[in-house]
Amino acid sequence: MRVREKGDRGVVQSVVLFLGVSVLSGALAAGLAIPFAGLAGFGTEKTAETLQDLPQELKTVPVSRKTYIYTADHKLIATLYDQNRDPVTLAQINPIMQKAIVSIEDDRFFEHGALDAKGTLRALIRNQNSGGVQQGGSSITQQFVKLSLVEKANASGDEKAIKDATADTYERKIAELRYAIAVEKEFSKNEILEKYLNLANFGDGSYGVEAAARHYFNTTAAKLTLPQAAMLAGLVKNPTGYDPTNNPAKAKERRDVVLRRMQELNVITAAQANAAIKTPVLTGKVVKVLNGCANSPYPFYCEYVVSKLMENPAFGRTGKDREHYLKTAGITVITSLDSRVQAAAQKSINEHTKSDDQPIAAITMVEPGTGLVKAMVQSREYTAGKEDKGKTAYNYNVEKTYEGGYGGFQNGSTMKAFTIAAAIQAGIPINYRIPSPSPIPLSGVKFKTCSGTTSDPDYNPRNSTKSPPEPTMIEAAQKSTNTYFLQLSQRVGLCPIAKLAESLGMHNAQTGEPLEQVVSMTLGVGLISPLQLANAYATFAARGKYCTPQLITSVKNWKGRSLTTPGPSCKQVLTPEVADGVNAVLHEVLENGGTGSHLKFGRSDLAGKTGTIQDTKAVWFSGYSNKLAAAAVVADADLPYKKLMGQRFNGETMSDASGSGTAGPLWETAMQGALKGTPTTKFTAPTDETRRGNVEDLPYVNGMNPDEAANKLRGMGFEATIAPGQVDSEEVQGTVAYLSPRSQDGAPAGSLVTIYVSNGSKIQQPPTTPGIPNPPIPPNTGKPGGGKPGGNCPPWNPKYPNCGGR
């Protein structure tokens, strides 16, 4: 008797295994749990335990779908996915595609149960000597189960689960069989075929027949032709090896095998097969479905949107969960981006900058009253990798608390708008005058903060433009008079300015901390992003209604049901009267005599403010109409920060840089394009009280002892401070020269009044008559008409009718 070799034993075992599987399938279908090892006569205890422990119901995860992000006018911004898939119903798949996949993968699919006994026996015999599962023979149902288990393992992120789901073991095959029986009981054959065709890998990153049809043939699954269907059906056996984009010869060979098999099964005629075989495997350009923000036409905006989506707890408990959800849930996201406004902003960048400029330029545009971010552009192009010349991964428009955000720049005199608002809120009129010499001695002068006072031991700031010696708030804004606004901020206090700015979304864009309350706060010392500044100025345009910046307006699942997402968040933070006052002041900046007068366009009312930081390392222009607000910045963004002068910008070496001349044109071109064709709008005029202020009478103290004058003011409910140094005056040296605000103008109740001390340089002595001594100068009584004739009287005022002279 011949001794049985190992190979013979393997064949016998394969037969026994087949019989066992056949019996097992029937037993499982009846709901029994029979140990596999006992039926087959071999195997391990582990196999039996695995079989008995398996649930009879296959719990699948939702099929992975692509997420789409659109502009407000429904133009595609980006597609996000783990797998390029577009699930469709069986009715949306051409019957020829259905027949092709059944012909080549499981031609008896509609006849057998979960297990195709013939196919399984054939595969088991061939696999026996290989030491593992090398050939299929699985039914379409079993293949669907395998794909589902792999999908579920991948979704879990569990490395062991992924390994187990793809292991070449008999234990896995038996587990898949038991699940397949459960699937056949739960779903019809057509339902299983539909699920399979949506789940299968069709190569080159395409999952599901719809995505494959679009990718390879730029068509839909419903419109697939015979040769196209045959090519796709052939791919599922080896999606990499038969990929027509890598190996068209093998792809054609495999396609033709499918066609001949369809002919053998009488699914198609010989003529149809021959005609299809003569066609090229690919007839056009392969369509790539770009994945992620790096491939978006608006990559910086796209990444900021994704960061906001990642903050939504409705999409998962952890960051990893949310990322997986965004790439697999098939949601549709509608954003605030207006492609027309975005194009206007991009046109401005293209006209006024070059991508390889040394400084960067950035513009953000926001809709007042909604917070909708309509546009976001910058001069450097996007790169997801290493920083390169003219390319960056930084978004210069947003705060650093977002991962890709740069973190802003000092905003210069654009900060004066918040001092204006705080002053009006405190009852100071917009025609309020303050003597504004340049320089002004502020060394050691105390400024009130939210936690006490602050001062600078060595601070003598100057004005950067020529300004009236005693400007109103409007005139000071027109000329951006530093010394006026420093004094105004002292009188208002830094705390109200800081709180008001915070209520408008102004905080440090690097750290998220509140803006620092320092003496020079009104000149812009914090790091601010263009998005923050544009949105804050939009609050003035909306008459005091502040809205948090909104980038996402709608999120729907693949079924079209709305999902929870943060909506508009708006509140009234300034009274309309205060905002109207700010608008009136900043409107004059763009009128004749203002630093932004050359930026004016159209018939709508416009308002804005320039900003230039120390050493001109950054320059700004931020402005608005009732319909749109925008902030534009040009800045050195590369360490160590340098002056803009001498750097190459828009193809030329800069000899000068300013908010009005450098950043202003960027703002103007963007706003002009964005507002083109929109209705004319006007600001609401400020009230008379806002213009004049709710002021109290001030005493006439010229010529008095400064300390006595201060006590008198305090006794009337005002705060008083004595300015350091002395000023030119007709009053006796060491006495009060004048008050600021002036006595005749009055001041808001409880506000700060500054006392200026005379140096006596302008005293005019009466002509001397020989032999007759000059009369003594009477002491100042602090009352109109007292003291030397006309010398201690204010200019004529109805309040003081008895004071000599007009």
mmCIF file of N, CA, C and O in Angstrom, residues 380-415:
data_model
loop_
_atom_site.group_PDB
_atom_site.id
_atom_site.type_symbol
_atom_site.label_atom_id
_atom_site.label_comp_id
_atom_site.label_asym_id
_atom_site.label_seq_id
_atom_site.Cartn_x
_atom_site.Cartn_y
_atom_site.Cartn_z
ATOM 1 N N ARG A 380 0.699 85.713 -0.800
ATOM 2 C CA ARG A 380 1.521 84.509 -0.952
ATOM 3 C C ARG A 380 0.636 83.304 -1.243
ATOM 4 O O ARG A 380 -0.415 83.131 -0.647
ATOM 5 N N GLU A 381 1.095 82.467 -2.156
ATOM 6 C CA GLU A 381 0.333 81.294 -2.549
ATOM 7 C C GLU A 381 0.425 80.200 -1.482
ATOM 8 O O GLU A 381 1.289 80.226 -0.612
ATOM 9 N N TYR A 382 -0.463 79.229 -1.610
ATOM 10 C CA TYR A 382 -0.563 78.165 -0.610
ATOM 11 C C TYR A 382 0.412 77.032 -0.903
ATOM 12 O O TYR A 382 0.597 76.623 -2.043
ATOM 13 N N THR A 383 1.007 76.524 0.152
ATOM 14 C CA THR A 383 1.740 75.272 0.078
ATOM 15 C C THR A 383 1.479 74.509 1.361
ATOM 16 O O THR A 383 1.474 75.088 2.452
ATOM 17 N N ALA A 384 1.220 73.224 1.225
ATOM 18 C CA ALA A 384 0.969 72.404 2.409
ATOM 19 C C ALA A 384 2.269 71.880 2.999
ATOM 20 O O ALA A 384 2.293 71.370 4.116
ATOM 21 N N GLY A 385 3.352 72.008 2.231
ATOM 22 C CA GLY A 385 4.629 71.476 2.678
ATOM 23 C C GLY A 385 5.561 72.551 3.195
ATOM 24 O O GLY A 385 5.151 73.511 3.850
ATOM 25 N N LYS A 386 6.814 72.422 2.836
ATOM 26 C CA LYS A 386 7.846 73.333 3.316
ATOM 27 C C LYS A 386 7.646 74.722 2.720
ATOM 28 O O LYS A 386 7.267 74.892 1.565
ATOM 29 N N GLU A 387 7.883 75.739 3.561
ATOM 30 C CA GLU A 387 7.778 77.127 3.078
ATOM 31 C C GLU A 387 8.736 77.326 1.902
ATOM 32 O O GLU A 387 9.876 76.869 1.915
ATOM 33 N N ASP A 388 8.248 77.985 0.884
ATOM 34 C CA ASP A 388 9.045 78.224 -0.310
ATOM 35 C C ASP A 388 8.899 79.677 -0.708
ATOM 36 O O ASP A 388 8.024 80.389 -0.204
ATOM 37 N N LYS A 389 9.720 80.130 -1.608
ATOM 38 C CA LYS A 389 9.669 81.516 -2.058
ATOM 39 C C LYS A 389 8.300 81.815 -2.642
ATOM 40 O O LYS A 389 7.848 81.173 -3.583
ATOM 41 N N GLY A 390 7.631 82.816 -2.074
ATOM 42 C CA GLY A 390 6.323 83.199 -2.565
ATOM 43 C C GLY A 390 5.204 82.270 -2.160
ATOM 44 O O GLY A 390 4.068 82.453 -2.581
ATOM 45 N N LYS A 391 5.491 81.249 -1.335
ATOM 46 C CA LYS A 391 4.466 80.309 -0.898
ATOM 47 C C LYS A 391 4.514 80.149 0.617
ATOM 48 O O LYS A 391 5.564 80.314 1.233
ATOM 49 N N THR A 392 3.372 79.830 1.185
ATOM 50 C CA THR A 392 3.300 79.717 2.639
ATOM 51 C C THR A 392 2.157 78.794 3.045
ATOM 52 O O THR A 392 1.203 78.590 2.283
ATOM 53 N N ALA A 393 2.262 78.250 4.226
ATOM 54 C CA ALA A 393 1.154 77.486 4.823
ATOM 55 C C ALA A 393 0.376 78.352 5.798
ATOM 56 O O ALA A 393 -0.658 77.941 6.305
ATOM 57 N N TYR A 394 0.891 79.568 6.083
ATOM 58 C CA TYR A 394 0.225 80.470 7.025
ATOM 59 C C TYR A 394 -0.957 81.182 6.385
ATOM 60 O O TYR A 394 -0.888 81.619 5.237
ATOM 61 N N ASN A 395 -2.026 81.304 7.149
ATOM 62 C CA ASN A 395 -3.141 82.164 6.773
ATOM 63 C C ASN A 395 -2.949 83.480 7.517
ATOM 64 O O ASN A 395 -3.123 83.548 8.728
ATOM 65 N N TYR A 396 -2.588 84.535 6.796
ATOM 66 C CA TYR A 396 -2.265 85.821 7.424
ATOM 67 C C TYR A 396 -3.511 86.612 7.820
ATOM 68 O O TYR A 396 -3.394 87.682 8.398
ATOM 69 N N ASN A 397 -4.671 86.092 7.504
ATOM 70 C CA ASN A 397 -5.909 86.798 7.814
ATOM 71 C C ASN A 397 -6.508 86.430 9.169
ATOM 72 O O ASN A 397 -7.445 87.092 9.598
ATOM 73 N N VAL A 398 -6.003 85.380 9.792
ATOM 74 C CA VAL A 398 -6.694 84.869 10.977
ATOM 75 C C VAL A 398 -5.751 84.725 12.161
ATOM 76 O O VAL A 398 -4.529 84.818 12.038
ATOM 77 N N GLU A 399 -6.355 84.462 13.304
ATOM 78 C CA GLU A 399 -5.633 84.398 14.565
ATOM 79 C C GLU A 399 -4.789 83.124 14.669
ATOM 80 O O GLU A 399 -5.073 82.117 14.021
ATOM 81 N N LYS A 400 -3.781 83.166 15.532
ATOM 82 C CA LYS A 400 -2.876 82.034 15.684
ATOM 83 C C LYS A 400 -3.511 80.909 16.480
ATOM 84 O O LYS A 400 -3.028 79.767 16.451
ATOM 85 N N THR A 401 -4.577 81.196 17.218
ATOM 86 C CA THR A 401 -5.244 80.149 17.973
ATOM 87 C C THR A 401 -5.815 79.085 17.034
ATOM 88 O O THR A 401 -6.086 77.965 17.462
ATOM 89 N N TYR A 402 -6.002 79.438 15.765
ATOM 90 C CA TYR A 402 -6.269 78.434 14.729
ATOM 91 C C TYR A 402 -4.908 77.951 14.238
ATOM 92 O O TYR A 402 -3.991 78.732 14.003
ATOM 93 N N GLU A 403 -4.752 76.646 14.058
ATOM 94 C CA GLU A 403 -3.447 76.035 13.817
ATOM 95 C C GLU A 403 -2.667 76.666 12.673
ATOM 96 O O GLU A 403 -1.469 76.878 12.770
ATOM 97 N N GLY A 404 -3.339 76.994 11.574
ATOM 98 C CA GLY A 404 -2.616 77.557 10.430
ATOM 99 C C GLY A 404 -2.564 79.061 10.422
ATOM 100 O O GLY A 404 -2.049 79.659 9.479
ATOM 101 N N GLY A 405 -3.092 79.703 11.476
ATOM 102 C CA GLY A 405 -3.143 81.158 11.502
ATOM 103 C C GLY A 405 -1.804 81.778 11.854
ATOM 104 O O GLY A 405 -1.034 81.231 12.639
ATOM 105 N N TYR A 406 -1.554 82.948 11.279
ATOM 106 C CA TYR A 406 -0.282 83.626 11.543
ATOM 107 C C TYR A 406 -0.296 84.363 12.875
ATOM 108 O O TYR A 406 0.686 84.359 13.600
ATOM 109 N N GLY A 407 -1.396 84.998 13.199
ATOM 110 C CA GLY A 407 -1.481 85.644 14.512
ATOM 111 C C GLY A 407 -1.456 87.146 14.494
ATOM 112 O O GLY A 407 -1.302 87.772 15.541
ATOM 113 N N GLY A 408 -1.627 87.761 13.333
ATOM 114 C CA GLY A 408 -1.838 89.194 13.282
ATOM 115 C C GLY A 408 -0.602 90.061 13.349
ATOM 116 O O GLY A 408 0.530 89.587 13.479
ATOM 117 N N PHE A 409 -0.866 91.375 13.286
ATOM 118 C CA PHE A 409 0.169 92.407 13.300
ATOM 119 C C PHE A 409 -0.339 93.555 14.169
ATOM 120 O O PHE A 409 -1.540 93.704 14.372
ATOM 121 N N GLN A 410 0.563 94.377 14.664
ATOM 122 C CA GLN A 410 0.107 95.590 15.352
ATOM 123 C C GLN A 410 -0.748 96.396 14.370
ATOM 124 O O GLN A 410 -0.397 96.526 13.198
ATOM 125 N N ASN A 411 -1.842 96.934 14.886
ATOM 126 C CA ASN A 411 -2.803 97.547 13.962
ATOM 127 C C ASN A 411 -2.726 99.060 13.887
ATOM 128 O O ASN A 411 -3.554 99.703 13.245
ATOM 129 N N GLY A 412 -1.744 99.674 14.543
ATOM 130 C CA GLY A 412 -1.525 101.101 14.380
ATOM 131 C C GLY A 412 -2.755 101.926 14.710
ATOM 132 O O GLY A 412 -3.565 101.584 15.579
ATOM 133 N N SER A 413 -2.922 103.014 13.977
ATOM 134 C CA SER A 413 -3.972 103.985 14.297
ATOM 135 C C SER A 413 -5.378 103.522 13.958
ATOM 136 O O SER A 413 -6.345 104.248 14.229
ATOM 137 N N THR A 414 -5.526 102.338 13.366
ATOM 138 C CA THR A 414 -6.886 101.819 13.209
ATOM 139 C C THR A 414 -7.514 101.599 14.583
ATOM 140 O O THR A 414 -8.745 101.543 14.707
ATOM 141 N N MET A 415 -6.675 101.545 15.620
ATOM 142 C CA MET A 415 -7.168 101.376 16.991
ATOM 143 C C MET A 415 -7.884 102.630 17.486
ATOM 144 O O MET A 415 -8.682 102.566 18.430
#
